[in-house]
């Protein structure tokens, strides 16, 4: 049953009213190693569809300046006439576009945003989930077991279109993947949905980032694949996920383990855990008999580290207790922006990194006592925190 749900959730979900008031976002994350320097980076590739029925033939970005008066009114402003006092320079519109966002989860590198009109988005073929193509570049494709494509953003593009909210650069990729650990759809409402399609996803292939080749090995890709769709982003936005567990009890790498935490969903988060074949799931819409606390706070690190963010999650029911603590230096984090489908110059701003480290603890309740089942060091954790903000008008 779970496999059928995952297959359905992979497809474009913008139907009915969501076609004019909604978004769908596929997100893939993998680690890769430079074939030149040996440096490891955490790459992300995201496919983001927004209000496709509003303007299928043309990309509409709500952050683009648009004058809402006639040419004559504009001339009055330039001339400094009395009419100019009542002149409102801009009007705000609901966005409509398909975007591919790709880059590295690191402050020192970049995120490229490539935009497409919604009508060129193809999502009805059996051989892939979604596809879009620019004239001079290969098609960007996401299928059930591979993704490939290329994007390019120049400095000239950004000068002409500051509303693109990204940076310049190039990235191409050709990746196969298999999902060794998945979860069924988690939080599902008419407003927001989340599906972990591959909590542990093994990627292989190559990524060319700003003309440098990176190799992706399935054994150490520590990949992740999820999907969000609905009317707008949840805010505040809270996310943690990792499949890089090293047991402090046995000393071995726990290859069949993963956790994913996401919210906020009506002041709650969902916590999905799989430990060596055993799934333990705490769903945000089913937490009546469970207790959960979570937080993300800034703290001081060492002089060399500087400021850190600390994500903490503690959840328990009548059988289990799970504690997660993740830390990340703010200097290692990047800021990713997503224009909200609601328009009005609202933007989801997400501070993110793929280099979080910390601890995972799993206990089993034994009457009034707790039995420690697993305690593990966590590394290469995707850690994110964000909020919907309104830009200055």
Short mmCIF file of C-alpha atoms in Angstrom, two decimals:
data_model
loop_
_atom_site.label_atom_id
_atom_site.label_comp_id
_atom_site.label_asym_id
_atom_site.label_seq_id
_atom_site.Cartn_x
_atom_site.Cartn_y
_atom_site.Cartn_z
CA UNK A 1 0.00 0.00 0.00
CA UNK A 2 2.82 2.41 0.87
CA UNK A 3 4.48 1.87 -2.52
CA UNK A 4 1.28 2.82 -4.34
CA UNK A 5 0.97 5.98 -2.26
CA UNK A 6 4.55 6.95 -2.98
CA UNK A 7 4.07 6.39 -6.70
CA UNK A 8 0.95 8.57 -6.70
CA UNK A 9 2.56 11.30 -4.63
CA UNK A 10 5.51 11.51 -7.01
CA UNK A 11 3.30 12.87 -9.76
CA UNK A 12 2.30 16.51 -10.27
CA UNK A 13 -0.43 17.24 -7.69
CA UNK A 14 -1.61 20.62 -8.97
CA UNK A 15 -5.21 19.84 -9.84
CA UNK A 16 -8.46 21.73 -9.41
CA UNK A 17 -8.07 24.99 -7.48
CA UNK A 18 -4.37 24.27 -6.85
CA UNK A 19 -3.68 24.95 -10.53
CA UNK A 20 -4.32 28.65 -9.82
CA UNK A 21 -3.46 28.74 -6.14
CA UNK A 22 -0.81 26.20 -5.28
CA UNK A 23 2.72 24.84 -5.57
CA UNK A 24 4.43 21.49 -6.03
CA UNK A 25 8.10 21.00 -5.12
CA UNK A 26 10.35 17.97 -5.63
CA UNK A 27 13.65 18.10 -3.73
CA UNK A 28 16.70 15.80 -4.19
CA UNK A 29 19.91 16.06 -2.15
CA UNK A 30 23.14 14.10 -2.57
CA UNK A 31 26.80 14.29 -1.60
CA UNK A 32 29.49 14.27 -4.31
CA UNK A 33 33.29 14.44 -4.43
CA UNK A 34 35.36 16.61 -6.78
CA UNK A 35 37.42 14.60 -9.25
CA UNK A 36 39.99 17.44 -9.17
CA UNK A 37 40.42 18.45 -5.53
CA UNK A 38 38.73 15.61 -3.65
CA UNK A 39 36.50 18.13 -1.86
CA UNK A 40 33.05 16.87 -0.88
CA UNK A 41 29.96 19.01 -1.36
CA UNK A 42 26.24 18.56 -0.69
CA UNK A 43 24.25 19.27 -3.86
CA UNK A 44 20.53 19.90 -4.21
CA UNK A 45 18.21 19.83 -7.23
CA UNK A 46 14.66 21.13 -6.88
CA UNK A 47 11.74 21.23 -9.30
CA UNK A 48 9.22 23.92 -8.31
CA UNK A 49 5.84 24.52 -10.02
CA UNK A 50 3.71 27.54 -9.03
CA UNK A 51 0.14 28.41 -10.11
CA UNK A 52 0.54 26.90 -13.61
CA UNK A 53 -2.94 27.84 -14.85
CA UNK A 54 -2.59 31.57 -14.16
CA UNK A 55 -0.10 32.28 -16.95
CA UNK A 56 0.80 29.11 -18.87
CA UNK A 57 2.52 30.87 -21.79
CA UNK A 58 4.67 33.35 -19.86
CA UNK A 59 6.66 33.29 -16.62
CA UNK A 60 5.14 35.71 -14.14
CA UNK A 61 7.28 36.56 -11.12
CA UNK A 62 5.62 38.61 -8.41
CA UNK A 63 8.91 40.32 -7.55
CA UNK A 64 9.21 41.93 -10.97
CA UNK A 65 8.49 45.67 -10.97
CA UNK A 66 5.32 46.50 -12.88
CA UNK A 67 3.87 49.96 -13.40
CA UNK A 68 0.12 49.99 -12.97
CA UNK A 69 -0.58 53.34 -14.66
CA UNK A 70 -0.58 54.52 -18.23
CA UNK A 71 2.40 55.96 -20.11
CA UNK A 72 0.91 59.44 -19.61
CA UNK A 73 0.80 58.95 -15.84
CA UNK A 74 4.43 57.86 -15.87
CA UNK A 75 5.38 61.02 -17.77
CA UNK A 76 3.61 63.06 -15.08
CA UNK A 77 5.87 61.48 -12.47
CA UNK A 78 9.00 62.27 -14.49
CA UNK A 79 7.81 65.85 -14.89
CA UNK A 80 7.10 66.22 -11.17
CA UNK A 81 3.50 67.32 -11.75
CA UNK A 82 0.76 67.34 -9.12
CA UNK A 83 -0.73 64.14 -10.54
CA UNK A 84 2.41 62.28 -9.49
CA UNK A 85 1.47 62.55 -5.82
CA UNK A 86 -1.33 60.05 -6.40
CA UNK A 87 0.78 57.75 -8.53
CA UNK A 88 1.40 54.21 -7.26
CA UNK A 89 4.47 52.89 -9.03
CA UNK A 90 3.90 49.16 -8.76
CA UNK A 91 1.18 46.57 -8.75
CA UNK A 92 1.58 43.15 -7.20
CA UNK A 93 0.56 39.99 -9.00
CA UNK A 94 0.27 36.30 -8.27
CA UNK A 95 3.24 34.37 -9.68
CA UNK A 96 3.00 31.64 -12.31
CA UNK A 97 6.07 29.69 -13.42
CA UNK A 98 8.08 26.49 -13.31
CA UNK A 99 11.53 26.80 -11.77
CA UNK A 100 14.52 24.52 -11.40
CA UNK A 101 16.71 25.49 -8.46
CA UNK A 102 20.10 23.79 -8.13
CA UNK A 103 23.35 24.36 -6.30
CA UNK A 104 25.27 23.56 -3.14
CA UNK A 105 24.15 23.75 0.48
CA UNK A 106 27.02 26.00 1.55
CA UNK A 107 27.45 29.70 2.16
CA UNK A 108 30.51 29.92 -0.06
CA UNK A 109 28.75 28.66 -3.19
CA UNK A 110 25.58 29.37 -5.06
CA UNK A 111 22.02 28.58 -5.97
CA UNK A 112 20.91 28.96 -9.58
CA UNK A 113 17.26 29.58 -10.45
CA UNK A 114 16.15 28.77 -13.99
CA UNK A 115 12.58 29.72 -14.99
CA UNK A 116 10.25 28.17 -17.58
CA UNK A 117 6.70 28.98 -18.75
CA UNK A 118 4.29 26.45 -17.26
CA UNK A 119 3.04 25.29 -20.65
CA UNK A 120 6.36 23.65 -21.52
CA UNK A 121 6.18 21.55 -18.36
CA UNK A 122 5.53 17.92 -19.28
CA UNK A 123 4.17 15.64 -16.55
CA UNK A 124 1.96 13.10 -18.32
CA UNK A 125 4.50 10.67 -19.74
CA UNK A 126 4.90 7.22 -18.20
CA UNK A 127 8.69 7.24 -18.61
CA UNK A 128 9.26 10.26 -16.34
CA UNK A 129 7.59 12.29 -13.61
CA UNK A 130 8.32 15.78 -14.89
CA UNK A 131 10.36 17.40 -17.68
CA UNK A 132 11.16 20.91 -18.93
CA UNK A 133 13.56 22.18 -21.57
CA UNK A 134 15.29 25.42 -22.47
CA UNK A 135 16.18 25.91 -26.13
CA UNK A 136 19.97 25.78 -25.85
CA UNK A 137 20.30 23.25 -23.00
CA UNK A 138 19.37 19.59 -22.46
CA UNK A 139 15.96 18.87 -20.94
CA UNK A 140 15.73 18.77 -17.16
CA UNK A 141 14.08 15.46 -16.31
CA UNK A 142 12.99 13.76 -13.11
CA UNK A 143 12.01 10.11 -13.50
CA UNK A 144 11.30 7.32 -11.03
CA UNK A 145 14.94 6.23 -10.87
CA UNK A 146 17.04 8.94 -12.52
CA UNK A 147 17.35 12.68 -13.03
CA UNK A 148 19.33 14.62 -15.61
CA UNK A 149 19.55 18.15 -16.91
CA UNK A 150 21.45 21.42 -17.09
CA UNK A 151 20.84 25.01 -16.07
CA UNK A 152 22.76 28.20 -16.71
CA UNK A 153 22.33 31.66 -15.17
CA UNK A 154 24.62 34.50 -16.29
CA UNK A 155 25.52 37.78 -14.61
CA UNK A 156 23.67 39.50 -17.46
CA UNK A 157 20.53 37.49 -16.63
CA UNK A 158 20.63 38.69 -13.03
CA UNK A 159 21.24 42.32 -13.97
CA UNK A 160 18.27 42.22 -16.32
CA UNK A 161 16.11 40.20 -13.90
CA UNK A 162 16.94 40.90 -10.23
CA UNK A 163 13.64 39.18 -9.37
CA UNK A 164 15.32 35.83 -10.13
CA UNK A 165 16.63 35.87 -6.53
CA UNK A 166 19.60 33.60 -7.25
CA UNK A 167 23.23 33.72 -8.29
CA UNK A 168 25.04 33.09 -11.55
CA UNK A 169 26.66 29.81 -12.52
CA UNK A 170 26.18 26.54 -14.36
CA UNK A 171 25.27 23.06 -13.27
CA UNK A 172 24.53 19.85 -15.14
CA UNK A 173 23.79 16.42 -13.74
CA UNK A 174 23.21 12.83 -14.79
CA UNK A 175 22.19 10.73 -11.80
CA UNK A 176 20.60 7.36 -11.21
CA UNK A 177 19.06 6.61 -7.84
CA UNK A 178 17.36 3.90 -5.81
CA UNK A 179 15.33 4.44 -2.67
CA UNK A 180 16.28 1.96 0.03
CA UNK A 181 14.12 3.53 2.77
CA UNK A 182 10.85 5.37 2.11
CA UNK A 183 7.83 6.42 4.11
CA UNK A 184 4.20 6.76 3.09
CA UNK A 185 2.65 10.23 2.82
CA UNK A 186 2.90 12.02 6.13
CA UNK A 187 1.08 15.27 6.79
CA UNK A 188 -1.74 15.55 4.26
CA UNK A 189 -4.34 18.33 4.21
CA UNK A 190 -5.91 20.55 1.57
CA UNK A 191 -3.38 23.29 2.38
CA UNK A 192 -0.02 21.49 2.76
CA UNK A 193 1.34 18.00 2.15
CA UNK A 194 4.67 16.26 2.69
CA UNK A 195 5.89 12.90 1.37
CA UNK A 196 9.30 11.37 2.08
CA UNK A 197 9.82 9.50 -1.18
CA UNK A 198 13.36 8.44 -0.31
CA UNK A 199 14.52 9.02 3.25
CA UNK A 200 17.64 7.09 2.29
CA UNK A 201 18.28 7.42 -1.44
CA UNK A 202 21.41 6.01 -3.07
CA UNK A 203 22.60 8.22 -5.95
CA UNK A 204 25.25 7.46 -8.56
CA UNK A 205 26.59 9.44 -11.52
CA UNK A 206 28.20 12.82 -12.14
CA UNK A 207 27.54 16.49 -11.47
CA UNK A 208 29.32 19.31 -13.33
CA UNK A 209 29.24 22.41 -11.15
CA UNK A 210 30.78 25.60 -12.58
CA UNK A 211 32.90 23.48 -14.95
CA UNK A 212 34.23 21.19 -12.20
CA UNK A 213 33.27 17.50 -12.22
CA UNK A 214 31.94 15.81 -9.07
CA UNK A 215 31.46 12.07 -8.76
CA UNK A 216 28.53 10.55 -6.89
CA UNK A 217 29.05 7.16 -5.25
CA UNK A 218 25.97 5.34 -3.90
CA UNK A 219 27.84 4.12 -0.81
CA UNK A 220 28.54 7.64 0.43
CA UNK A 221 25.95 9.77 -1.33
CA UNK A 222 23.72 9.80 1.78
CA UNK A 223 20.93 10.99 -0.50
CA UNK A 224 17.47 12.28 0.35
CA UNK A 225 14.32 12.79 -1.75
CA UNK A 226 11.05 14.37 -0.64
CA UNK A 227 8.12 16.36 -1.97
CA UNK A 228 5.87 19.18 -0.72
CA UNK A 229 2.70 20.48 -2.31
CA UNK A 230 -0.34 22.55 -1.37
CA UNK A 231 -1.49 26.16 -1.21
CA UNK A 232 1.56 27.65 0.49
CA UNK A 233 4.61 26.79 2.57
CA UNK A 234 4.29 25.96 6.25
CA UNK A 235 5.76 28.75 8.34
CA UNK A 236 7.90 28.61 10.39
CA UNK A 237 9.61 25.88 8.38
CA UNK A 238 11.60 23.27 10.33
CA UNK A 239 13.46 20.35 8.74
CA UNK A 240 16.07 17.75 9.71
CA UNK A 241 17.08 14.58 7.88
CA UNK A 242 20.06 12.25 7.78
CA UNK A 243 20.98 8.68 6.87
CA UNK A 244 24.56 8.89 8.18
CA UNK A 245 24.40 7.05 11.54
CA UNK A 246 27.39 5.66 13.44
CA UNK A 247 26.37 3.65 16.48
CA UNK A 248 28.10 4.59 19.73
CA UNK A 249 27.07 1.18 21.07
CA UNK A 250 28.48 -1.10 18.35
CA UNK A 251 30.81 1.35 16.61
CA UNK A 252 29.48 0.39 13.18
CA UNK A 253 27.83 2.45 10.45
CA UNK A 254 24.06 1.88 10.52
CA UNK A 255 23.43 1.52 6.78
CA UNK A 256 19.70 0.89 7.15
CA UNK A 257 18.83 3.88 9.32
CA UNK A 258 17.36 7.31 8.66
CA UNK A 259 15.29 10.03 10.27
CA UNK A 260 13.31 12.92 8.81
CA UNK A 261 11.64 15.70 10.79
CA UNK A 262 9.49 18.42 9.23
CA UNK A 263 6.95 21.10 10.14
CA UNK A 264 5.60 23.29 11.49
CA UNK A 265 2.13 21.89 10.89
CA UNK A 266 -0.28 23.67 13.23
CA UNK A 267 2.49 24.05 15.83
CA UNK A 268 3.61 20.43 15.44
CA UNK A 269 6.27 18.52 13.53
CA UNK A 270 6.30 15.03 12.06
CA UNK A 271 9.12 12.68 13.07
CA UNK A 272 9.80 9.67 10.82
CA UNK A 273 12.47 7.18 11.89
CA UNK A 274 13.73 3.89 10.50
CA UNK A 275 16.39 2.08 12.54
CA UNK A 276 17.88 -1.04 10.96
CA UNK A 277 14.56 -2.15 9.48
CA UNK A 278 12.25 -0.92 12.25
CA UNK A 279 10.02 2.06 11.44
CA UNK A 280 8.82 4.42 14.18
CA UNK A 281 6.60 7.24 12.94
CA UNK A 282 5.13 10.20 14.76
CA UNK A 283 2.75 12.05 12.43
CA UNK A 284 1.88 15.69 13.08
CA UNK A 285 -1.81 15.06 12.42
CA UNK A 286 -1.88 12.00 14.72
CA UNK A 287 -0.11 13.22 17.84
CA UNK A 288 -3.04 13.10 20.27
CA UNK A 289 -1.44 10.33 22.34
CA UNK A 290 2.14 11.47 21.76
CA UNK A 291 4.17 14.30 23.23
CA UNK A 292 6.68 16.25 21.21
CA UNK A 293 8.90 19.27 21.75
CA UNK A 294 11.21 20.93 19.25
CA UNK A 295 13.22 24.11 18.88
CA UNK A 296 15.84 25.87 16.78
CA UNK A 297 18.04 28.35 18.62
CA UNK A 298 21.17 30.34 17.93
CA UNK A 299 24.10 29.71 20.26
CA UNK A 300 27.76 30.61 20.60
CA UNK A 301 30.34 28.09 19.44
CA UNK A 302 34.09 28.22 19.94
CA UNK A 303 36.10 31.19 18.72
CA UNK A 304 36.92 29.31 15.51
CA UNK A 305 33.36 28.06 15.02
CA UNK A 306 31.51 31.31 15.62
CA UNK A 307 27.72 31.23 15.88
CA UNK A 308 25.83 27.95 15.66
CA UNK A 309 22.24 26.86 15.24
CA UNK A 310 20.94 24.08 17.47
CA UNK A 311 17.94 21.99 16.39
CA UNK A 312 16.42 19.85 19.16
CA UNK A 313 13.58 17.34 18.90
CA UNK A 314 12.16 15.13 21.66
CA UNK A 315 9.16 12.88 21.10
CA UNK A 316 7.63 9.99 23.00
CA UNK A 317 4.56 7.79 23.12
CA UNK A 318 3.66 4.89 25.40
CA UNK A 319 6.45 2.71 23.89
CA UNK A 320 9.37 4.85 22.72
CA UNK A 321 11.33 8.02 23.40
CA UNK A 322 13.43 9.66 20.66
CA UNK A 323 15.84 12.55 21.24
CA UNK A 324 17.61 14.34 18.36
CA UNK A 325 20.14 17.17 18.73
CA UNK A 326 21.76 18.68 15.64
CA UNK A 327 24.28 21.54 15.40
CA UNK A 328 25.53 23.55 12.44
CA UNK A 329 27.86 26.54 12.12
CA UNK A 330 26.00 29.46 10.57
CA UNK A 331 29.03 30.23 8.38
CA UNK A 332 28.43 26.86 6.65
CA UNK A 333 24.80 27.66 5.80
CA UNK A 334 23.19 29.05 2.66
CA UNK A 335 20.00 31.05 2.21
CA UNK A 336 17.47 29.74 -0.33
CA UNK A 337 14.50 31.83 -1.48
CA UNK A 338 11.18 30.60 -2.90
CA UNK A 339 8.50 32.97 -4.11
CA UNK A 340 5.20 32.13 -2.41
CA UNK A 341 2.28 31.07 -4.64
CA UNK A 342 0.13 33.50 -2.65
CA UNK A 343 1.89 36.46 -4.30
CA UNK A 344 1.99 39.83 -2.56
CA UNK A 345 5.79 39.70 -2.63
CA UNK A 346 5.82 36.94 -0.03
CA UNK A 347 8.95 34.79 -0.07
CA UNK A 348 9.93 31.68 1.87
CA UNK A 349 13.49 32.21 3.10
CA UNK A 350 15.20 29.01 4.24
CA UNK A 351 18.56 28.88 6.00
CA UNK A 352 20.04 25.49 5.11
CA UNK A 353 23.09 23.27 5.31
CA UNK A 354 24.02 19.68 4.55
CA UNK A 355 26.77 19.53 7.16
CA UNK A 356 24.84 19.23 10.42
CA UNK A 357 26.25 16.97 13.15
CA UNK A 358 24.82 15.71 16.40
CA UNK A 359 23.28 12.86 18.37
CA UNK A 360 20.35 10.48 17.95
CA UNK A 361 18.99 8.48 20.90
CA UNK A 362 16.24 5.86 20.92
CA UNK A 363 14.80 4.49 24.15
CA UNK A 364 12.17 1.87 24.89
CA UNK A 365 9.87 2.42 27.86
CA UNK A 366 10.08 -0.38 30.43
CA UNK A 367 7.39 0.47 32.98
CA UNK A 368 8.91 3.46 34.81
CA UNK A 369 12.37 3.02 33.32
CA UNK A 370 13.97 3.67 29.93
CA UNK A 371 16.07 1.13 28.04
CA UNK A 372 18.58 2.63 25.60
CA UNK A 373 18.13 0.81 22.28
CA UNK A 374 20.45 2.94 20.16
CA UNK A 375 22.68 5.95 20.49
CA UNK A 376 24.35 7.22 17.34
CA UNK A 377 26.53 10.03 16.05
CA UNK A 378 24.88 11.88 13.17
CA UNK A 379 26.73 13.65 10.37
CA UNK A 380 25.91 15.09 6.94
CA UNK A 381 22.52 16.11 8.30
CA UNK A 382 20.29 18.35 6.19
CA UNK A 383 19.24 21.07 8.64
CA UNK A 384 16.88 23.88 7.68
CA UNK A 385 14.89 26.65 9.28
CA UNK A 386 12.85 29.31 7.53
CA UNK A 387 9.93 31.74 7.55
CA UNK A 388 7.59 33.36 5.08
CA UNK A 389 8.52 37.02 4.77
CA UNK A 390 7.07 39.97 2.89
CA UNK A 391 9.55 42.03 0.92
CA UNK A 392 9.65 45.79 1.31
CA UNK A 393 7.35 47.53 -1.13
#
